[in-house]
PDB file of C-alpha atoms in Angstrom:
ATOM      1  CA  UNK A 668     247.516  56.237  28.165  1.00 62.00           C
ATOM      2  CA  UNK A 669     245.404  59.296  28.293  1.00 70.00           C
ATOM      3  CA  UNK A 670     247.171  62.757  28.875  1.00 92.00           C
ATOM      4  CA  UNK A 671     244.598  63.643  31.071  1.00 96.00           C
ATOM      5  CA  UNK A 672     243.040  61.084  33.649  1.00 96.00           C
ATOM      6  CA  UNK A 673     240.505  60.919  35.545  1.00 97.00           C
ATOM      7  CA  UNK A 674     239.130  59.059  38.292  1.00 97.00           C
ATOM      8  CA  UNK A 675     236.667  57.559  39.044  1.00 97.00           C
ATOM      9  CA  UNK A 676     235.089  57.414  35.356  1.00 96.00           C
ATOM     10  CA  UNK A 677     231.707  56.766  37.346  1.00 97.00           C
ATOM     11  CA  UNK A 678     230.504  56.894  40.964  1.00 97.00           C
ATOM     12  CA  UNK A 679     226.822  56.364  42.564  1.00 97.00           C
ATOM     13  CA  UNK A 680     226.902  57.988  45.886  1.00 96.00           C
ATOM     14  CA  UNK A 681     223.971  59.052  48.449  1.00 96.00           C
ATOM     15  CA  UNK A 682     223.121  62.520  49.133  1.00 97.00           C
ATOM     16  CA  UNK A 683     225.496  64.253  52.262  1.00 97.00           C
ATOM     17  CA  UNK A 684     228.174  62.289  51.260  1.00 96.00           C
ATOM     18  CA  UNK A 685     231.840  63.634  50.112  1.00 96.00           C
ATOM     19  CA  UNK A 686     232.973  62.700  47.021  1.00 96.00           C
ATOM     20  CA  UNK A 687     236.027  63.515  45.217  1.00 97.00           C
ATOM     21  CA  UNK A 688     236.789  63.229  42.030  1.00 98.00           C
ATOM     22  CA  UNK A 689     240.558  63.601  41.090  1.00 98.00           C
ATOM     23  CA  UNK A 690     242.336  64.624  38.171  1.00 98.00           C
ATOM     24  CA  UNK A 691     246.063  63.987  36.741  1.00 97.00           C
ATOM     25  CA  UNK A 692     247.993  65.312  33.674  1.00 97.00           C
ATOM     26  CA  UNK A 693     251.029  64.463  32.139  1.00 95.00           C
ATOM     27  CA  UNK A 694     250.929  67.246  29.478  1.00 92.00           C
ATOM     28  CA  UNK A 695     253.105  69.721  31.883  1.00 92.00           C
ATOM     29  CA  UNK A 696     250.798  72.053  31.811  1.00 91.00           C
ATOM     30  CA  UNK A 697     250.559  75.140  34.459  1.00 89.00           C
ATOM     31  CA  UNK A 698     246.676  75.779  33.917  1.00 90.00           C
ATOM     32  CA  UNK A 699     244.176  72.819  35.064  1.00 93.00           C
ATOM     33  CA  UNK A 700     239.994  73.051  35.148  1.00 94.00           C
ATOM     34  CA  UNK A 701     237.031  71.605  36.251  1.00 97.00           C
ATOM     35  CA  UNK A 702     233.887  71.788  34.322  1.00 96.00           C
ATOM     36  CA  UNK A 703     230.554  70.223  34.614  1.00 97.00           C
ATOM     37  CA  UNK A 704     228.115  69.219  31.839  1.00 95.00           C
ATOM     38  CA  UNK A 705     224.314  69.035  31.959  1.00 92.00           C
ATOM     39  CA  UNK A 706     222.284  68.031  29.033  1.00 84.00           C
ATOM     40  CA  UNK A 707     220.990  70.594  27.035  1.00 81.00           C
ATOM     41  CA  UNK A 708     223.407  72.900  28.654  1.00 84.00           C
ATOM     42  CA  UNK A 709     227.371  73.691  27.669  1.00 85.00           C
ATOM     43  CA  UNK A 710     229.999  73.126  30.059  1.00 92.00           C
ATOM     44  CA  UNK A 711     230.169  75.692  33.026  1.00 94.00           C
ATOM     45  CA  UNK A 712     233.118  76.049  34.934  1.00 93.00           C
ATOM     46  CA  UNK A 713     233.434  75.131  38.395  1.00 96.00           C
ATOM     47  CA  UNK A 714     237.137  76.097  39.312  1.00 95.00           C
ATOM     48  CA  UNK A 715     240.181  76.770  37.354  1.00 93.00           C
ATOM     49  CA  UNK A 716     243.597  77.215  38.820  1.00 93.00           C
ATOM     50  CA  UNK A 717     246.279  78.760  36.683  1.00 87.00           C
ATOM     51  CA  UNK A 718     249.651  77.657  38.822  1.00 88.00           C
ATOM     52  CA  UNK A 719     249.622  75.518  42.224  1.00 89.00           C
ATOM     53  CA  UNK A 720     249.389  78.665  44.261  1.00 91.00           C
ATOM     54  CA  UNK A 721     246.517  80.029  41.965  1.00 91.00           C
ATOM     55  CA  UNK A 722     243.038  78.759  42.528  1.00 94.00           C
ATOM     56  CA  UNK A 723     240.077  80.533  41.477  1.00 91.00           C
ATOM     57  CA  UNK A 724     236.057  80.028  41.230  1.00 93.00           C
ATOM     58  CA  UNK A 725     234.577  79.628  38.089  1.00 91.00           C
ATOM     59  CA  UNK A 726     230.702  80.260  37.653  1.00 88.00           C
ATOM     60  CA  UNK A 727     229.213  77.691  39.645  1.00 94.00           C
ATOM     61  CA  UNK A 728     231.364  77.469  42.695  1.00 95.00           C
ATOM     62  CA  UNK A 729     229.065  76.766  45.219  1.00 95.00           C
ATOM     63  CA  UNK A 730     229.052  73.255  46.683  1.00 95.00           C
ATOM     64  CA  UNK A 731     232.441  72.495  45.441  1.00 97.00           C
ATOM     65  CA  UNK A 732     236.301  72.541  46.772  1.00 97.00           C
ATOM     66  CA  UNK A 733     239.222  72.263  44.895  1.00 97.00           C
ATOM     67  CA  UNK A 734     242.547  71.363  46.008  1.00 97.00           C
ATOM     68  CA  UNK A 735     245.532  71.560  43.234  1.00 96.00           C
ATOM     69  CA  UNK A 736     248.355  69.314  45.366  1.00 91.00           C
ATOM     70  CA  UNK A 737     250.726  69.815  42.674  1.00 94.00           C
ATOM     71  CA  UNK A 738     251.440  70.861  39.104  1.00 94.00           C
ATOM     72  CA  UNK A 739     249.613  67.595  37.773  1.00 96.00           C
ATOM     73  CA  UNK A 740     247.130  67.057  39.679  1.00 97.00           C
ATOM     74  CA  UNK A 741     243.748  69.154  40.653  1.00 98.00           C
ATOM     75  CA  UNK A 742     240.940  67.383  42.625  1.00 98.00           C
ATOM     76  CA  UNK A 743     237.235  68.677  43.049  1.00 98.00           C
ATOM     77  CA  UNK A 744     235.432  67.679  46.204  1.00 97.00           C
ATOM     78  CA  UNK A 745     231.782  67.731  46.944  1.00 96.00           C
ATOM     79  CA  UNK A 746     231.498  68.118  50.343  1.00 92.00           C
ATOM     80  CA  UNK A 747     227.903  67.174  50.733  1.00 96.00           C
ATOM     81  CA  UNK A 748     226.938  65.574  47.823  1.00 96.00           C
ATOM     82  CA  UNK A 749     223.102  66.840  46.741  1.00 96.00           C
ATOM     83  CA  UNK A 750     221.186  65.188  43.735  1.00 96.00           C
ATOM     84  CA  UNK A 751     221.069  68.088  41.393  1.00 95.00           C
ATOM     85  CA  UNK A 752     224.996  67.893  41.307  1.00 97.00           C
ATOM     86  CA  UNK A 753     224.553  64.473  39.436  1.00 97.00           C
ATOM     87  CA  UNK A 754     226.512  65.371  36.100  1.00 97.00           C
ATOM     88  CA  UNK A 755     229.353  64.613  33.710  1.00 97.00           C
ATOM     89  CA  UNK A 756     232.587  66.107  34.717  1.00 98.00           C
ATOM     90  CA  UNK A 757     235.169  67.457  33.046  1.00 97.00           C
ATOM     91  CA  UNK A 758     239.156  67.841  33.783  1.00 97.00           C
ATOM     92  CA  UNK A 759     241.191  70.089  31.186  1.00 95.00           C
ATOM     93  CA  UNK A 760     244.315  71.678  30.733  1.00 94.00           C
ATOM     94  CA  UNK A 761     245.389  74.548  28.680  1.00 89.00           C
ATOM     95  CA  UNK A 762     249.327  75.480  28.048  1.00 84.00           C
ATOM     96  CA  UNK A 763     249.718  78.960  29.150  1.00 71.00           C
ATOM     97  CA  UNK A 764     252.138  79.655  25.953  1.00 69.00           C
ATOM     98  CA  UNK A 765     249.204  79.302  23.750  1.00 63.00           C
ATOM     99  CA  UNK A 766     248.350  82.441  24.968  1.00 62.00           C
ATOM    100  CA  UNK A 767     245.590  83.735  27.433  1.00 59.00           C
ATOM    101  CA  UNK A 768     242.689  80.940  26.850  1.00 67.00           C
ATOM    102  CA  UNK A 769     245.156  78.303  24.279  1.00 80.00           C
ATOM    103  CA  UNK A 770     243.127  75.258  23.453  1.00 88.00           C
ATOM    104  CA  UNK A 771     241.508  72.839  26.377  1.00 92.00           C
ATOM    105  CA  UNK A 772     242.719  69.621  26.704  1.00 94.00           C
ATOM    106  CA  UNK A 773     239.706  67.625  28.480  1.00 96.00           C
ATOM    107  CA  UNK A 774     240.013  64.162  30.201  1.00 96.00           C
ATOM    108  CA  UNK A 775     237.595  61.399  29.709  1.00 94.00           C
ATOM    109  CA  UNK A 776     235.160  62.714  32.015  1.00 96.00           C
ATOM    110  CA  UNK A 777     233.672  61.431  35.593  1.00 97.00           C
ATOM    111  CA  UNK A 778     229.885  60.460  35.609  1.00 96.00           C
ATOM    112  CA  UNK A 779     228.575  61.526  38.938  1.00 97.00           C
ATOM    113  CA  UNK A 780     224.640  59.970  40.124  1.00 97.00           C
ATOM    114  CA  UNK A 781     223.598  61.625  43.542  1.00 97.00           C
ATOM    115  CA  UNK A 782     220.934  59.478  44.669  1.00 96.00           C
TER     116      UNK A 782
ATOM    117  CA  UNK B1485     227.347  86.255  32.665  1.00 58.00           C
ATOM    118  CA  UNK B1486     228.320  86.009  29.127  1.00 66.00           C
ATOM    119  CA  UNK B1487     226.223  84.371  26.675  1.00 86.00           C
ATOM    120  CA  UNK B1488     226.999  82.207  23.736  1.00 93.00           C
ATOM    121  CA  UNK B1489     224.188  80.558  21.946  1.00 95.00           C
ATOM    122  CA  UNK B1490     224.606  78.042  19.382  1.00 96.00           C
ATOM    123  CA  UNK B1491     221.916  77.078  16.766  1.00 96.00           C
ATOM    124  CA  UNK B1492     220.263  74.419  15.921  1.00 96.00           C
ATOM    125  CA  UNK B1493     220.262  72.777  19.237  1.00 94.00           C
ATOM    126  CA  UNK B1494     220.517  69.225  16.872  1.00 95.00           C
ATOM    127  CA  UNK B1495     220.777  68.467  12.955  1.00 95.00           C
ATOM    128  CA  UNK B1496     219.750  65.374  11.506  1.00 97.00           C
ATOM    129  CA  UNK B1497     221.699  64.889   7.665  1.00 97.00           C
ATOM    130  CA  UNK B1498     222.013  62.265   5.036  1.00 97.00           C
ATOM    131  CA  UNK B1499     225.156  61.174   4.372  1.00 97.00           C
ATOM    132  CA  UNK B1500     227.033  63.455   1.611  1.00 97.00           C
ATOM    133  CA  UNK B1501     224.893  66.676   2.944  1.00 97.00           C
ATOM    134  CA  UNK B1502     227.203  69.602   3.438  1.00 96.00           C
ATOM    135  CA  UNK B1503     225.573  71.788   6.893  1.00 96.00           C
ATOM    136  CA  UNK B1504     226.681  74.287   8.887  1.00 95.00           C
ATOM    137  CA  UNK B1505     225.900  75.850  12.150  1.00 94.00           C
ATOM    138  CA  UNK B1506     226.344  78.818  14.178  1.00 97.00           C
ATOM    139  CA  UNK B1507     227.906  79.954  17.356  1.00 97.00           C
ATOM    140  CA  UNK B1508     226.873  83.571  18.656  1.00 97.00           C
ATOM    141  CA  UNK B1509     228.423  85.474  21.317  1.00 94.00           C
ATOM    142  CA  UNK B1510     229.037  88.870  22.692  1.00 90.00           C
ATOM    143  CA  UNK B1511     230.893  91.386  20.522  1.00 85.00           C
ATOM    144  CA  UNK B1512     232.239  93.527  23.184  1.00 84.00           C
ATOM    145  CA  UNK B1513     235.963  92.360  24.919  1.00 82.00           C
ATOM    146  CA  UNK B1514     236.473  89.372  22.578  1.00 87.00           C
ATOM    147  CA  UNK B1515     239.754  87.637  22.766  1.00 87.00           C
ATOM    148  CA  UNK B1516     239.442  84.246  20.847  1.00 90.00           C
ATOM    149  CA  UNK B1517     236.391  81.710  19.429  1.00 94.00           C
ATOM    150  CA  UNK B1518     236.976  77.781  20.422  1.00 95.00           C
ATOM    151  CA  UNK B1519     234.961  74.846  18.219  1.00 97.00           C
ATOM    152  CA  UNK B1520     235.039  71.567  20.081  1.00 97.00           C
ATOM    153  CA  UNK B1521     233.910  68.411  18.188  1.00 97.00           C
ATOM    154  CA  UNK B1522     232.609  65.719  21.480  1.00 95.00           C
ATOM    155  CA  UNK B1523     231.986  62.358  19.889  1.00 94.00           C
ATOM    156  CA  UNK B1524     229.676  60.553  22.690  1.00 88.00           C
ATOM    157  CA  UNK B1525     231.964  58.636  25.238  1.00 87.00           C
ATOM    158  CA  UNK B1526     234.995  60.125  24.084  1.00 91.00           C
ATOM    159  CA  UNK B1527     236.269  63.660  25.695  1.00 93.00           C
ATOM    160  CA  UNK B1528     236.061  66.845  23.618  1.00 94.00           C
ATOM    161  CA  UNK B1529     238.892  67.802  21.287  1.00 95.00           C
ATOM    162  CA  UNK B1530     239.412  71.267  19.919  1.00 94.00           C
ATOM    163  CA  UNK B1531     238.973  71.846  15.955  1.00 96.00           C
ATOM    164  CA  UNK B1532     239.699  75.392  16.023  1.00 94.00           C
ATOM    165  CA  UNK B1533     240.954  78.309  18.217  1.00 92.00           C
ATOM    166  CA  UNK B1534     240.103  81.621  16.693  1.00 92.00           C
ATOM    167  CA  UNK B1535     241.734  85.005  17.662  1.00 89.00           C
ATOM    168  CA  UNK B1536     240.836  87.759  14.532  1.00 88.00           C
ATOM    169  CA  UNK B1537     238.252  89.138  12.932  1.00 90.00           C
ATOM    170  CA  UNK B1538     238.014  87.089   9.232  1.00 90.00           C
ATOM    171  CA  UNK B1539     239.438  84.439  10.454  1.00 91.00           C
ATOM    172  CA  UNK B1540     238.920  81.303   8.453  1.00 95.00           C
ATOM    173  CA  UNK B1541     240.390  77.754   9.580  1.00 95.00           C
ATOM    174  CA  UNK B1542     240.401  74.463   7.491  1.00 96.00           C
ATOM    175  CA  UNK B1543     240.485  70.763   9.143  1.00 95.00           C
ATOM    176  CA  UNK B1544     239.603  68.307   6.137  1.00 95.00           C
ATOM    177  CA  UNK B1545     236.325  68.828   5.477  1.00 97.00           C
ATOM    178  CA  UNK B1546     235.516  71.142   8.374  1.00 97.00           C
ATOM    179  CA  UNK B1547     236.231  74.701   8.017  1.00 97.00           C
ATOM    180  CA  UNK B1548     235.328  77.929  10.587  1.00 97.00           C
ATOM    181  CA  UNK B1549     234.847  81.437   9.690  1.00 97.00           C
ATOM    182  CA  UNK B1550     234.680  84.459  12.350  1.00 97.00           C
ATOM    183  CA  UNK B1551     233.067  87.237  12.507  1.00 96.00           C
ATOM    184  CA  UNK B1552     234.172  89.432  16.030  1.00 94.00           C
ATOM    185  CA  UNK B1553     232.166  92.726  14.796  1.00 94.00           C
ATOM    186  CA  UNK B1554     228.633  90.823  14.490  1.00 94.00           C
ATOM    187  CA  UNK B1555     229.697  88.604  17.143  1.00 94.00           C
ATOM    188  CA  UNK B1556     229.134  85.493  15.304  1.00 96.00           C
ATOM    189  CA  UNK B1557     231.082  82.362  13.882  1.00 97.00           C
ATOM    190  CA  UNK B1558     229.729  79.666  11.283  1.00 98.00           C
ATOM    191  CA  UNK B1559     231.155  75.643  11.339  1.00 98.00           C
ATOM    192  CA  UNK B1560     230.728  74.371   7.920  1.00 97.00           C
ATOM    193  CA  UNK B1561     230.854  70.691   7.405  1.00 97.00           C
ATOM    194  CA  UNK B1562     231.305  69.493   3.699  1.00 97.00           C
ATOM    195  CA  UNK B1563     230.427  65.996   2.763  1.00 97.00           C
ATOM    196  CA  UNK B1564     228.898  64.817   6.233  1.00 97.00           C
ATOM    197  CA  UNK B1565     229.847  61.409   7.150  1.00 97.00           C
ATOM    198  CA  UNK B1566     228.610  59.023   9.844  1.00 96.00           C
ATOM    199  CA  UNK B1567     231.901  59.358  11.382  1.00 96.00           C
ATOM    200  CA  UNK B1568     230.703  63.116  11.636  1.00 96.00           C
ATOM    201  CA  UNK B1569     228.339  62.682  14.193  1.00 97.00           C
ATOM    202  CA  UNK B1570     229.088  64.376  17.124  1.00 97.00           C
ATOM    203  CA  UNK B1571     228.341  67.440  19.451  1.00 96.00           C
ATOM    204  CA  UNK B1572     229.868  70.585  18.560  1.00 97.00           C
ATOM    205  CA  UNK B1573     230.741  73.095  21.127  1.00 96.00           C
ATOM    206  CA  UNK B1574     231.845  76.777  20.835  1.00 96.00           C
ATOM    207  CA  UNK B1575     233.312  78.700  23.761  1.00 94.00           C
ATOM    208  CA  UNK B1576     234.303  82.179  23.976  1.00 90.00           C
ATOM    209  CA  UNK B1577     236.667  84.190  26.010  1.00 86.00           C
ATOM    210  CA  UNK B1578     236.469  87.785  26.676  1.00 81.00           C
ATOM    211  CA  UNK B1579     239.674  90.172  26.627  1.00 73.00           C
ATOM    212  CA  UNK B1580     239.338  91.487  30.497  1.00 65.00           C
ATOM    213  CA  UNK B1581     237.368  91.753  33.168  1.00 57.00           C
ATOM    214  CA  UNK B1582     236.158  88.573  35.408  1.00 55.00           C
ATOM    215  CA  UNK B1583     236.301  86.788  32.489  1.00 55.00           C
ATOM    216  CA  UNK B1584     239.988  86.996  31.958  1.00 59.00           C
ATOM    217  CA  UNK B1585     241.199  83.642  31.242  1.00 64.00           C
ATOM    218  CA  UNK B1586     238.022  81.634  30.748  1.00 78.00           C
ATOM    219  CA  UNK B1587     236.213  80.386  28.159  1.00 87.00           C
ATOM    220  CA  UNK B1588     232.318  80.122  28.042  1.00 89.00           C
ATOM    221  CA  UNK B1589     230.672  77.444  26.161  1.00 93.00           C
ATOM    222  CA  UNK B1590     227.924  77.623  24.494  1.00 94.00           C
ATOM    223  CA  UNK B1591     224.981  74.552  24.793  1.00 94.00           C
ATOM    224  CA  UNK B1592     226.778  72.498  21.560  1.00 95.00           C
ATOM    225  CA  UNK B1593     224.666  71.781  18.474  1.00 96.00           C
ATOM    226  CA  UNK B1594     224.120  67.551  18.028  1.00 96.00           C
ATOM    227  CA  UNK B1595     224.457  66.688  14.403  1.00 97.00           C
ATOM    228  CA  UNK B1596     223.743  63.416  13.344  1.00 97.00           C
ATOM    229  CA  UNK B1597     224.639  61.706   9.735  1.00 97.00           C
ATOM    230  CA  UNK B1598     222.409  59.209   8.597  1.00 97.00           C
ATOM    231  CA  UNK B1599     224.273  56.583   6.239  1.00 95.00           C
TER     232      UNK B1599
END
């Protein structure tokens, strides 16, 4: 089993719905991410939350909400789903005593069409 | 915004070819240089995490160098295989500011090894 799951692995949805894509790790790590992945661009960061009490935005906030229920688990929601947020998206982890930014550990990813 | 910029954008090699690629980022603040290999349908796994200026890191036939002065880092692949193929991805995290914790990533080079 992966260390880092996430589900769904793909969803088709209709613009102005909610959508939420969950994530789950049994690495024990404190520091959990969400990224999303366009072609021809590099992952950009959509939240990151460093403990359960910690949540913070990353660069491309807007349209999301994250909710990090405990150690293991961090979901992203998109409230009202719009077709430009139709991407590949990434869960990762990182172990806080690999110092400041240790290595990611990414999940399989969640394909996301907004029709 | 920080940027990184990788280059080329894709490779196409015989098999047997040794290449190489670059990952460019800011010089200012730097804390440490990630290289993610992303095989397509498969989730990114980290090659190398880089933290001082000179650094050079060895995986098999895949070695890094770093450069934190010039704000630059080179991924050197010796004897491409097919099993090579893959997106490469650097990310870079800066020492303070907003970007305390996070790593930017830059838009991944595509190589591809012809048999």
């Amino acid at each position: 089993d992966a260390d880092v799951t996430q589900t769904p692995r793909n969803r088709i949805t209709k613009t102005g719905k909610r959508i939420m894509l969950e994530c789950s790790q049994t690495k024990g790590h404190d520091r959990m991410y969400w990224y999303r992945q366009d072609p021809g661009l590099g992952l950009r960061l959509i939240y990151y939350s460093f403990d359960v009490k910690d949540i913070n935005k990353g660069e491309i906030s807007d349209g999301y909400s994250v909710s990090r229920q405990a150690q293991a688990k961090f979901s992203l929601s998109l409230e009202s789903a719009i077709p430009n947020q139709t991407a590949l998206y990434f869960c990762a982890t990182s172990d806080p005593g690999q110092g400041v930014t240790g290595e990611l550990f990414f999940g399989e990813g969640s394909r996301l069409t907004v029709l | 915004i920080l940027n990184v910029e990788q280059s080329p954008q894709s490779l196409h090699v015989q098999e047997g070819d040794s290449t190489n690629f670059t990952c460019s980022f800011p010089s200012s603040n730097f804390y440490a240089l990630h290289w993610y290999r992303w095989e397509t349908a498969k989730s990114p796994e980290a090659l190398f995490v880089m933290t001082l200026n000179g650094d050079e890191k060895k995986k098999g036939r895949i070695s890094a160098t770093l450069n934190t002065k010039e704000g630059y880092s080179y991924l050197y692949i010796k004897g491409s295989q097919p099993e090579d193929s893959a997106t490469y991805l650097c990310a870079f995290s800066s020492a303070g500011g907003t970007s305390y914790g996070k790593l930017t990533f830059g838009q991944g080079t595509i190589l591809t090894v012809h048999p």
